[in-house]
Amino acid sequence: MRIVDARVIVTCPGRNFVTLKVVTDEGVTGVGDATLNGRELAVASYLRDHVVPLLIGRAGLPVYQLLGGRSREGVTVYGHANGETVDEVLTEVARFVDLGYRAVRVQCGVPGLPRTYGVSADKMFYEPADAALPTETTWSTEAYLAHVPGVFARVREEFGPTLRLLHDVHHRLTPIEAARLGKSLEPYALTWMEDPVPADLQEGFRLIRSHTTTPIAVGEVFSSIWDAAQLIREQLIDYVRTTVVHAGGITHLRRIFDLAALHHVRSGSHGATDLSPVCMAAALHLDIAIPNFGLQEYMRHTEQTDEVFPHGYHYDGGYLHPAETPGLGVDIDEQAAARYPYAPAYLPVNRLTDGTVHPW
Ligand code: KDG
Ligand code: MG
């Protein structure tokens, strides 16, 4: 589909209006309002003489072009390195580094706790919703806080100062505990400490912020700009992890990122496996376009998922690149989808060592 004509229509049905009508070779047309009160003819001339000649022959664009075009060559992504022991973690980080990743999330088993968030036998393809009925994990803040700084010390020792390192606390601490963790991680210069506390109490972040310079990322479960507004306006976070599917689609997410840009907050969209390739494709178009992109999470989907959702985005040397085809550049193969019927799968529940239910 290509634009074959673009007409500027100036009319005065009771007041002046300037309208741009775009016509394509497939008969699809679109209109846009370009009225500037009292300066209508200046805009009409600008459009007719300077803009329309640039439009003829174009259309069928990838979404990022409709968002203003690319701001960067590729979208820097981070992967999930995890292991039961520190040695296993080091092996996994090396795997991501070998694949060209410039940023790696690090999650490690905690001695004394049988299962810990973010650690899986499946390593790169791990899926947190791992059973038809919820499995149970155990939590001890004391054991966790005692172990994590040592893990990052080893990772820094092995991989040097420039690899970007991230860690997900998964909403498990109180603000003062998170402040302590942030302080203890300062020597290892993390790119972010994620979800240190449940974010419902936005003002609670003031306490964390006043104690540590470890950057904070939050927002993978936010559903609107109001979930992030105070955190952004008071500069209580550094990365906002809202994503297309949860936070109102591309248009609303753009609004959140624009507010963030005004307050030195960068994007860091959630990209776990429960967000399909459709969401990932949409995120990539936003990521490549916005000025304040930070990082994109990239938990690789399985081959089966990729088969059901054929897509044009691709990974290359630490970057994801959105498709250059029109729209999002992702489809659903309905026949393949029908071969994979619904199968119940729950996220785990989490308990303290005395049995108290605790955020997962
Ligand atoms: O469905 C739960 C996952 O999306 C979540 O555990 C992943 O916290 C997560 C992350 O940062 O990827
Ligand atoms: Mg997370």
mmCIF file of C-alpha atoms and ligand atoms in Angstrom:
data_model
loop_
_atom_site.group_PDB
_atom_site.id
_atom_site.type_symbol
_atom_site.label_atom_id
_atom_site.label_comp_id
_atom_site.label_asym_id
_atom_site.label_seq_id
_atom_site.Cartn_x
_atom_site.Cartn_y
_atom_site.Cartn_z
ATOM 1 C CA MET A 1 0.000 0.000 0.000
ATOM 2 C CA ARG A 2 1.445 3.349 -1.053
ATOM 3 C CA ILE A 3 0.380 6.952 -0.742
ATOM 4 C CA VAL A 4 -0.510 8.224 -4.221
ATOM 5 C CA ASP A 5 -2.012 11.565 -3.285
ATOM 6 C CA ALA A 6 -2.199 13.921 -0.320
ATOM 7 C CA ARG A 7 -4.527 16.892 -0.619
ATOM 8 C CA VAL A 8 -4.782 19.943 1.574
ATOM 9 C CA ILE A 9 -8.422 20.984 1.843
ATOM 10 C CA VAL A 10 -9.150 24.445 3.223
ATOM 11 C CA THR A 11 -12.775 25.054 4.011
ATOM 12 C CA CYS A 12 -14.881 27.408 6.075
ATOM 13 C CA PRO A 13 -18.166 25.797 7.056
ATOM 14 C CA GLY A 14 -18.782 28.401 9.779
ATOM 15 C CA ARG A 15 -15.061 28.603 10.650
ATOM 16 C CA ASN A 16 -11.820 27.789 8.904
ATOM 17 C CA PHE A 17 -10.444 24.283 8.817
ATOM 18 C CA VAL A 18 -7.328 22.885 7.203
ATOM 19 C CA THR A 19 -7.578 19.180 6.489
ATOM 20 C CA LEU A 20 -4.983 16.858 4.997
ATOM 21 C CA LYS A 21 -6.465 13.942 3.123
ATOM 22 C CA VAL A 22 -4.092 11.082 2.332
ATOM 23 C CA VAL A 23 -5.067 8.657 -0.460
ATOM 24 C CA THR A 24 -3.442 5.255 -1.101
ATOM 25 C CA ASP A 25 -3.315 3.080 -4.211
ATOM 26 C CA GLU A 26 -5.543 0.538 -2.435
ATOM 27 C CA GLY A 27 -8.320 3.073 -1.932
ATOM 28 C CA VAL A 28 -7.679 3.426 1.801
ATOM 29 C CA THR A 29 -7.804 7.098 2.774
ATOM 30 C CA GLY A 30 -7.022 8.974 5.963
ATOM 31 C CA VAL A 31 -7.599 12.508 7.153
ATOM 32 C CA GLY A 32 -5.783 14.703 9.633
ATOM 33 C CA ASP A 33 -6.719 18.054 11.139
ATOM 34 C CA ALA A 34 -4.050 20.710 10.562
ATOM 35 C CA THR A 35 -6.014 23.816 11.520
ATOM 36 C CA LEU A 36 -4.008 26.584 13.168
ATOM 37 C CA ASN A 37 -6.377 29.315 14.275
ATOM 38 C CA GLY A 38 -5.650 32.581 12.431
ATOM 39 C CA ARG A 39 -2.668 31.128 10.507
ATOM 40 C CA GLU A 40 -4.516 28.551 8.428
ATOM 41 C CA LEU A 41 -3.004 29.418 5.071
ATOM 42 C CA ALA A 42 0.551 29.309 6.422
ATOM 43 C CA VAL A 43 -0.029 25.717 7.519
ATOM 44 C CA ALA A 44 -1.746 24.860 4.236
ATOM 45 C CA SER A 45 1.284 26.114 2.334
ATOM 46 C CA TYR A 46 3.676 24.287 4.689
ATOM 47 C CA LEU A 47 1.827 21.045 4.091
ATOM 48 C CA ARG A 48 1.293 21.440 0.362
ATOM 49 C CA ASP A 49 4.725 22.800 -0.496
ATOM 50 C CA HIS A 50 6.989 21.105 2.034
ATOM 51 C CA VAL A 51 5.353 17.991 3.527
ATOM 52 C CA VAL A 52 3.167 16.399 0.831
ATOM 53 C CA PRO A 53 6.047 15.876 -1.620
ATOM 54 C CA LEU A 54 7.761 13.793 1.077
ATOM 55 C CA LEU A 55 4.700 11.564 1.546
ATOM 56 C CA ILE A 56 4.009 10.445 -2.023
ATOM 57 C CA GLY A 57 5.088 6.844 -2.588
ATOM 58 C CA ARG A 58 5.242 6.015 1.132
ATOM 59 C CA ALA A 59 2.940 3.965 3.487
ATOM 60 C CA GLY A 60 2.926 0.393 4.731
ATOM 61 C CA LEU A 61 5.314 1.508 7.444
ATOM 62 C CA PRO A 62 6.519 -0.349 10.505
ATOM 63 C CA VAL A 63 4.952 1.052 13.678
ATOM 64 C CA TYR A 64 8.141 2.724 14.861
ATOM 65 C CA GLN A 65 8.058 5.019 11.842
ATOM 66 C CA LEU A 66 4.590 6.154 12.887
ATOM 67 C CA LEU A 67 5.990 6.958 16.337
ATOM 68 C CA GLY A 68 8.494 9.389 14.867
ATOM 69 C CA GLY A 69 11.166 7.065 13.512
ATOM 70 C CA ARG A 70 14.135 5.371 15.091
ATOM 71 C CA SER A 71 16.295 7.045 17.711
ATOM 72 C CA ARG A 72 18.869 4.243 17.788
ATOM 73 C CA GLU A 73 20.241 1.377 15.710
ATOM 74 C CA GLY A 74 19.026 -1.422 17.965
ATOM 75 C CA VAL A 75 17.292 -2.142 21.265
ATOM 76 C CA THR A 76 19.734 -3.173 24.008
ATOM 77 C CA VAL A 77 18.358 -6.194 25.825
ATOM 78 C CA TYR A 78 19.156 -8.068 29.009
ATOM 79 C CA GLY A 79 18.893 -11.795 29.592
ATOM 80 C CA HIS A 80 18.341 -13.879 32.723
ATOM 81 C CA ALA A 81 21.409 -15.628 34.112
ATOM 82 C CA ASN A 82 20.544 -17.832 37.066
ATOM 83 C CA GLY A 83 21.870 -20.725 39.071
ATOM 84 C CA GLU A 84 21.534 -22.545 42.378
ATOM 85 C CA THR A 85 25.148 -21.773 43.260
ATOM 86 C CA VAL A 86 27.453 -18.855 42.527
ATOM 87 C CA ASP A 87 29.577 -21.053 40.253
ATOM 88 C CA GLU A 88 26.489 -21.954 38.226
ATOM 89 C CA VAL A 89 25.584 -18.270 38.016
ATOM 90 C CA LEU A 90 29.043 -17.417 36.677
ATOM 91 C CA THR A 91 28.707 -20.083 33.975
ATOM 92 C CA GLU A 92 25.315 -18.689 32.972
ATOM 93 C CA VAL A 93 26.529 -15.074 32.874
ATOM 94 C CA ALA A 94 29.373 -16.232 30.614
ATOM 95 C CA ARG A 95 26.832 -17.849 28.293
ATOM 96 C CA PHE A 96 25.028 -14.525 27.843
ATOM 97 C CA VAL A 97 28.283 -12.628 27.400
ATOM 98 C CA ASP A 98 29.302 -15.122 24.693
ATOM 99 C CA LEU A 99 25.992 -14.443 22.937
ATOM 100 C CA GLY A 100 26.864 -10.751 22.860
ATOM 101 C CA TYR A 101 24.657 -9.484 25.690
ATOM 102 C CA ARG A 102 25.752 -6.205 27.253
ATOM 103 C CA ALA A 103 23.342 -6.501 30.185
ATOM 104 C CA VAL A 104 22.519 -9.513 32.334
ATOM 105 C CA ARG A 105 20.072 -10.049 35.169
ATOM 106 C CA VAL A 106 21.614 -12.152 37.930
ATOM 107 C CA GLN A 107 19.549 -14.381 40.251
ATOM 108 C CA CYS A 108 21.112 -16.927 42.584
ATOM 109 C CA GLY A 109 19.882 -19.634 44.926
ATOM 110 C CA VAL A 110 20.077 -18.745 48.625
ATOM 111 C CA PRO A 111 21.731 -21.289 50.955
ATOM 112 C CA GLY A 112 19.129 -22.825 53.241
ATOM 113 C CA LEU A 113 16.163 -21.981 50.977
ATOM 114 C CA PRO A 114 15.000 -24.932 48.872
ATOM 115 C CA ARG A 115 13.750 -22.776 45.938
ATOM 116 C CA THR A 116 14.335 -19.129 45.148
ATOM 117 C CA TYR A 117 12.629 -16.745 42.726
ATOM 118 C CA GLY A 118 14.336 -16.489 39.355
ATOM 119 C CA VAL A 119 16.351 -19.712 39.593
ATOM 120 C CA SER A 120 15.363 -22.582 37.347
ATOM 121 C CA ALA A 121 16.769 -25.838 36.042
ATOM 122 C CA ASP A 122 15.703 -24.740 32.542
ATOM 123 C CA LYS A 123 18.087 -21.777 32.712
ATOM 124 C CA MET A 124 17.637 -19.604 29.603
ATOM 125 C CA PHE A 125 14.115 -20.825 28.860
ATOM 126 C CA TYR A 126 12.783 -20.834 32.379
ATOM 127 C CA GLU A 127 9.084 -20.389 32.943
ATOM 128 C CA PRO A 128 7.960 -19.142 36.380
ATOM 129 C CA ALA A 129 4.423 -20.565 35.969
ATOM 130 C CA ASP A 130 5.737 -24.068 36.391
ATOM 131 C CA ALA A 131 2.930 -26.389 37.507
ATOM 132 C CA ALA A 132 -0.759 -27.177 37.075
ATOM 133 C CA LEU A 133 -1.278 -26.314 40.755
ATOM 134 C CA PRO A 134 0.869 -23.732 42.583
ATOM 135 C CA THR A 135 4.153 -25.042 43.895
ATOM 136 C CA GLU A 136 5.598 -23.536 47.093
ATOM 137 C CA THR A 137 8.765 -21.542 47.580
ATOM 138 C CA THR A 138 10.323 -20.491 50.883
ATOM 139 C CA TRP A 139 11.647 -17.105 51.853
ATOM 140 C CA SER A 140 13.971 -15.709 54.472
ATOM 141 C CA THR A 141 14.905 -12.038 54.196
ATOM 142 C CA GLU A 142 17.875 -12.574 56.531
ATOM 143 C CA ALA A 143 19.351 -15.405 54.447
ATOM 144 C CA TYR A 144 18.766 -13.464 51.224
ATOM 145 C CA LEU A 145 20.298 -10.184 52.405
ATOM 146 C CA ALA A 146 23.322 -12.039 53.748
ATOM 147 C CA HIS A 147 23.953 -13.858 50.445
ATOM 148 C CA VAL A 148 23.256 -11.500 47.533
ATOM 149 C CA PRO A 149 26.125 -8.970 47.893
ATOM 150 C CA GLY A 150 28.686 -11.800 47.769
ATOM 151 C CA VAL A 151 27.151 -13.092 44.536
ATOM 152 C CA PHE A 152 27.618 -9.719 42.855
ATOM 153 C CA ALA A 153 31.150 -9.417 44.227
ATOM 154 C CA ARG A 154 32.033 -12.670 42.409
ATOM 155 C CA VAL A 155 30.283 -11.632 39.197
ATOM 156 C CA ARG A 156 32.118 -8.283 39.113
ATOM 157 C CA GLU A 157 35.419 -9.994 39.892
ATOM 158 C CA GLU A 158 34.937 -12.368 36.974
ATOM 159 C CA PHE A 159 33.382 -10.046 34.368
ATOM 160 C CA GLY A 160 34.838 -6.631 35.184
ATOM 161 C CA PRO A 161 33.250 -3.231 35.727
ATOM 162 C CA THR A 162 31.406 -2.541 32.455
ATOM 163 C CA LEU A 163 28.989 -5.442 31.989
ATOM 164 C CA ARG A 164 25.589 -4.100 33.017
ATOM 165 C CA LEU A 165 24.174 -6.121 35.902
ATOM 166 C CA LEU A 166 20.601 -6.197 37.160
ATOM 167 C CA HIS A 167 18.798 -7.943 39.967
ATOM 168 C CA ASP A 168 15.100 -8.577 40.647
ATOM 169 C CA VAL A 169 14.030 -8.534 44.315
ATOM 170 C CA HIS A 170 10.491 -9.407 43.205
ATOM 171 C CA HIS A 171 8.634 -7.243 45.731
ATOM 172 C CA ARG A 172 9.943 -9.109 48.770
ATOM 173 C CA LEU A 173 11.420 -6.488 51.070
ATOM 174 C CA THR A 174 10.241 -3.570 53.171
ATOM 175 C CA PRO A 175 11.583 -0.110 52.276
ATOM 176 C CA ILE A 176 14.263 -0.131 54.997
ATOM 177 C CA GLU A 177 15.378 -3.659 54.058
ATOM 178 C CA ALA A 178 15.550 -2.569 50.422
ATOM 179 C CA ALA A 179 17.595 0.462 51.456
ATOM 180 C CA ARG A 180 20.060 -1.872 53.168
ATOM 181 C CA LEU A 181 20.277 -4.124 50.102
ATOM 182 C CA GLY A 182 20.789 -1.135 47.811
ATOM 183 C CA LYS A 183 23.613 0.164 50.007
ATOM 184 C CA SER A 184 25.320 -3.207 50.159
ATOM 185 C CA LEU A 185 25.174 -3.495 46.347
ATOM 186 C CA GLU A 186 26.637 -0.037 45.675
ATOM 187 C CA PRO A 187 30.235 -1.321 45.220
ATOM 188 C CA TYR A 188 29.012 -3.511 42.339
ATOM 189 C CA ALA A 189 27.366 -0.649 40.400
ATOM 190 C CA LEU A 190 24.150 -2.349 39.358
ATOM 191 C CA THR A 191 22.165 -0.892 36.468
ATOM 192 C CA TRP A 192 19.090 -1.518 38.552
ATOM 193 C CA MET A 193 17.613 -3.186 41.601
ATOM 194 C CA GLU A 194 14.123 -4.229 40.493
ATOM 195 C CA ASP A 195 10.873 -4.258 42.464
ATOM 196 C CA PRO A 196 12.581 -3.899 45.843
ATOM 197 C CA VAL A 197 9.188 -3.540 47.551
ATOM 198 C CA PRO A 198 5.558 -3.928 46.480
ATOM 199 C CA ALA A 199 4.903 -0.581 44.771
ATOM 200 C CA ASP A 200 1.357 0.126 45.969
ATOM 201 C CA LEU A 201 2.773 2.537 48.564
ATOM 202 C CA GLN A 202 4.574 4.900 46.212
ATOM 203 C CA GLU A 203 5.774 7.246 48.962
ATOM 204 C CA GLY A 204 7.607 4.273 50.543
ATOM 205 C CA PHE A 205 10.244 4.689 47.850
ATOM 206 C CA ARG A 206 11.377 7.951 49.452
ATOM 207 C CA LEU A 207 12.851 5.892 52.255
ATOM 208 C CA ILE A 208 14.821 3.651 49.891
ATOM 209 C CA ARG A 209 15.944 6.607 47.820
ATOM 210 C CA SER A 210 17.231 8.579 50.771
ATOM 211 C CA HIS A 211 19.640 5.767 51.687
ATOM 212 C CA THR A 212 21.099 4.389 48.480
ATOM 213 C CA THR A 213 22.380 5.341 45.042
ATOM 214 C CA THR A 214 21.659 1.899 43.586
ATOM 215 C CA PRO A 215 19.212 2.690 40.744
ATOM 216 C CA ILE A 216 15.662 1.406 41.094
ATOM 217 C CA ALA A 217 13.379 -0.155 38.460
ATOM 218 C CA VAL A 218 9.671 -0.704 39.041
ATOM 219 C CA GLY A 219 6.440 -1.172 37.141
ATOM 220 C CA GLU A 220 6.010 -4.557 35.472
ATOM 221 C CA VAL A 221 2.569 -4.918 37.069
ATOM 222 C CA PHE A 222 1.466 -1.283 36.656
ATOM 223 C CA SER A 223 -1.635 -0.754 34.557
ATOM 224 C CA SER A 224 -1.804 3.025 34.202
ATOM 225 C CA ILE A 225 0.191 6.217 34.385
ATOM 226 C CA TRP A 226 -1.277 6.821 37.850
ATOM 227 C CA ASP A 227 0.532 3.771 39.223
ATOM 228 C CA ALA A 228 3.816 5.469 38.310
ATOM 229 C CA ALA A 229 3.036 9.182 38.468
ATOM 230 C CA GLN A 230 4.353 9.927 41.976
ATOM 231 C CA LEU A 231 7.384 7.672 41.531
ATOM 232 C CA ILE A 232 8.289 9.510 38.339
ATOM 233 C CA ARG A 233 7.452 13.067 39.403
ATOM 234 C CA GLU A 234 9.437 12.766 42.643
ATOM 235 C CA GLN A 235 12.291 11.008 40.800
ATOM 236 C CA LEU A 236 12.019 8.050 43.179
ATOM 237 C CA ILE A 237 12.864 5.549 40.436
ATOM 238 C CA ASP A 238 15.304 5.388 37.525
ATOM 239 C CA TYR A 239 13.589 2.941 35.170
ATOM 240 C CA VAL A 240 9.885 2.378 34.618
ATOM 241 C CA ARG A 241 9.100 -1.221 33.660
ATOM 242 C CA THR A 242 5.587 -0.748 32.339
ATOM 243 C CA THR A 243 4.745 -2.713 29.233
ATOM 244 C CA VAL A 244 2.318 -2.574 26.327
ATOM 245 C CA VAL A 245 -0.053 -5.322 27.398
ATOM 246 C CA HIS A 246 -0.436 -4.275 31.026
ATOM 247 C CA ALA A 247 -0.295 -0.510 30.752
ATOM 248 C CA GLY A 248 -2.857 0.528 28.181
ATOM 249 C CA GLY A 249 -1.262 -0.258 24.828
ATOM 250 C CA ILE A 250 1.278 1.649 22.779
ATOM 251 C CA THR A 251 -0.410 5.050 23.114
ATOM 252 C CA HIS A 252 -0.750 5.015 26.888
ATOM 253 C CA LEU A 253 2.699 3.538 27.374
ATOM 254 C CA ARG A 254 4.149 6.323 25.228
ATOM 255 C CA ARG A 255 2.447 8.790 27.554
ATOM 256 C CA ILE A 256 4.086 7.156 30.589
ATOM 257 C CA PHE A 257 7.500 7.205 28.903
ATOM 258 C CA ASP A 258 7.076 10.851 27.908
ATOM 259 C CA LEU A 259 6.302 11.803 31.521
ATOM 260 C CA ALA A 260 9.304 9.746 32.570
ATOM 261 C CA ALA A 261 11.567 11.537 30.078
ATOM 262 C CA LEU A 262 10.772 14.867 31.704
ATOM 263 C CA HIS A 263 12.005 13.503 35.037
ATOM 264 C CA HIS A 264 15.198 11.680 33.977
ATOM 265 C CA VAL A 265 13.521 8.282 34.197
ATOM 266 C CA ARG A 266 14.236 5.757 31.434
ATOM 267 C CA SER A 267 12.165 2.901 30.065
ATOM 268 C CA GLY A 268 12.915 -0.712 30.966
ATOM 269 C CA SER A 269 9.911 -2.620 29.660
ATOM 270 C CA HIS A 270 8.997 -5.944 31.103
ATOM 271 C CA GLY A 271 9.656 -8.727 28.605
ATOM 272 C CA ALA A 272 9.069 -11.977 30.444
ATOM 273 C CA THR A 273 7.845 -15.090 28.651
ATOM 274 C CA ASP A 274 4.230 -14.474 29.716
ATOM 275 C CA LEU A 275 4.213 -11.499 27.333
ATOM 276 C CA SER A 276 3.739 -12.943 23.863
ATOM 277 C CA PRO A 277 5.787 -12.055 20.786
ATOM 278 C CA VAL A 278 2.960 -9.652 19.863
ATOM 279 C CA CYS A 279 3.710 -7.623 22.998
ATOM 280 C CA MET A 280 7.461 -7.937 22.449
ATOM 281 C CA ALA A 281 7.122 -6.648 18.890
ATOM 282 C CA ALA A 282 5.079 -3.668 20.089
ATOM 283 C CA ALA A 283 7.587 -2.936 22.851
ATOM 284 C CA LEU A 284 10.446 -2.969 20.337
ATOM 285 C CA HIS A 285 8.791 -0.388 18.096
ATOM 286 C CA LEU A 286 8.400 1.913 21.102
ATOM 287 C CA ASP A 287 11.895 1.159 22.379
ATOM 288 C CA ILE A 288 13.540 2.050 19.091
ATOM 289 C CA ALA A 289 11.619 5.314 18.806
ATOM 290 C CA ILE A 290 11.502 6.959 22.230
ATOM 291 C CA PRO A 291 14.317 9.262 23.328
ATOM 292 C CA ASN A 292 14.524 7.915 26.886
ATOM 293 C CA PHE A 293 14.843 4.200 26.178
ATOM 294 C CA GLY A 294 16.876 2.403 28.855
ATOM 295 C CA LEU A 295 16.831 -1.379 28.481
ATOM 296 C CA GLN A 296 14.459 -4.071 27.264
ATOM 297 C CA GLU A 297 14.026 -7.357 29.098
ATOM 298 C CA TYR A 298 14.316 -10.327 26.742
ATOM 299 C CA MET A 299 13.421 -13.702 28.175
ATOM 300 C CA ARG A 300 13.611 -15.881 25.127
ATOM 301 C CA HIS A 301 10.435 -17.649 24.031
ATOM 302 C CA THR A 302 10.501 -21.331 23.199
ATOM 303 C CA GLU A 303 10.593 -22.663 19.641
ATOM 304 C CA GLN A 304 6.913 -23.615 19.937
ATOM 305 C CA THR A 305 5.952 -20.054 20.904
ATOM 306 C CA ASP A 306 7.947 -18.674 17.998
ATOM 307 C CA GLU A 307 6.204 -21.142 15.689
ATOM 308 C CA VAL A 308 2.736 -19.928 16.762
ATOM 309 C CA PHE A 309 3.745 -16.269 16.525
ATOM 310 C CA PRO A 310 5.920 -15.871 13.420
ATOM 311 C CA HIS A 311 7.724 -12.552 13.719
ATOM 312 C CA GLY A 312 10.228 -10.368 11.998
ATOM 313 C CA TYR A 313 12.100 -8.988 15.012
ATOM 314 C CA HIS A 314 15.471 -10.559 15.550
ATOM 315 C CA TYR A 315 18.361 -10.688 18.012
ATOM 316 C CA ASP A 316 21.859 -9.733 16.964
ATOM 317 C CA GLY A 317 24.853 -9.118 19.215
ATOM 318 C CA GLY A 318 23.087 -7.799 22.311
ATOM 319 C CA TYR A 319 20.368 -5.940 20.426
ATOM 320 C CA LEU A 320 16.861 -6.752 19.305
ATOM 321 C CA HIS A 321 15.744 -5.168 16.046
ATOM 322 C CA PRO A 322 12.061 -4.591 15.255
ATOM 323 C CA ALA A 323 10.738 -5.873 11.932
ATOM 324 C CA GLU A 324 10.847 -3.541 8.942
ATOM 325 C CA THR A 325 7.522 -4.863 7.606
ATOM 326 C CA PRO A 326 4.270 -2.844 7.978
ATOM 327 C CA GLY A 327 2.630 -2.707 11.408
ATOM 328 C CA LEU A 328 4.101 -4.709 14.287
ATOM 329 C CA GLY A 329 5.656 -7.374 12.066
ATOM 330 C CA VAL A 330 4.200 -10.307 13.969
ATOM 331 C CA ASP A 331 1.378 -12.725 13.173
ATOM 332 C CA ILE A 332 -0.452 -15.672 14.719
ATOM 333 C CA ASP A 333 -0.478 -19.015 12.926
ATOM 334 C CA GLU A 334 -3.942 -20.242 13.888
ATOM 335 C CA GLN A 335 -3.350 -23.811 12.781
ATOM 336 C CA ALA A 336 -0.225 -24.037 14.860
ATOM 337 C CA ALA A 337 -2.073 -22.401 17.786
ATOM 338 C CA ALA A 338 -4.775 -25.070 17.598
ATOM 339 C CA ARG A 339 -2.132 -27.753 18.057
ATOM 340 C CA TYR A 340 -1.332 -26.356 21.518
ATOM 341 C CA PRO A 341 -4.544 -26.382 23.618
ATOM 342 C CA TYR A 342 -4.803 -24.533 26.935
ATOM 343 C CA ALA A 343 -2.911 -26.165 29.794
ATOM 344 C CA PRO A 344 -3.400 -24.854 33.358
ATOM 345 C CA ALA A 345 -0.223 -23.374 34.831
ATOM 346 C CA TYR A 346 0.144 -21.363 38.039
ATOM 347 C CA LEU A 347 2.836 -19.149 39.469
ATOM 348 C CA PRO A 348 4.231 -20.429 42.786
ATOM 349 C CA VAL A 349 3.146 -19.241 46.212
ATOM 350 C CA ASN A 350 5.752 -18.165 48.710
ATOM 351 C CA ARG A 351 6.009 -18.678 52.478
ATOM 352 C CA LEU A 352 8.344 -17.525 55.207
ATOM 353 C CA THR A 353 10.156 -20.318 57.026
ATOM 354 C CA ASP A 354 7.468 -20.209 59.766
ATOM 355 C CA GLY A 355 4.713 -20.777 57.167
ATOM 356 C CA THR A 356 3.475 -17.181 56.809
ATOM 357 C CA VAL A 357 2.290 -16.388 53.276
ATOM 358 C CA HIS A 358 4.607 -13.775 51.755
ATOM 359 C CA PRO A 359 4.565 -11.957 48.377
ATOM 360 C CA TRP A 360 5.959 -14.231 45.686
HETATM 361 O O1 KDG B 1 4.444 -13.848 35.416
HETATM 362 C C1 KDG B 1 5.451 -13.528 36.294
HETATM 363 C C2 KDG B 1 6.659 -13.047 35.540
HETATM 364 O O2 KDG B 1 6.273 -12.138 34.544
HETATM 365 C C3 KDG B 1 7.611 -12.367 36.453
HETATM 366 O O3 KDG B 1 8.009 -13.210 37.480
HETATM 367 C C4 KDG B 1 8.829 -11.983 35.708
HETATM 368 O O4 KDG B 1 9.490 -10.461 37.457
HETATM 369 C C5 KDG B 1 9.606 -10.897 36.336
HETATM 370 C C6 KDG B 1 10.593 -10.286 35.457
HETATM 371 O O5 KDG B 1 11.204 -9.320 35.874
HETATM 372 O O6 KDG B 1 10.746 -10.787 34.349
HETATM 373 MG MG MG B 2 10.492 -8.535 37.643
#
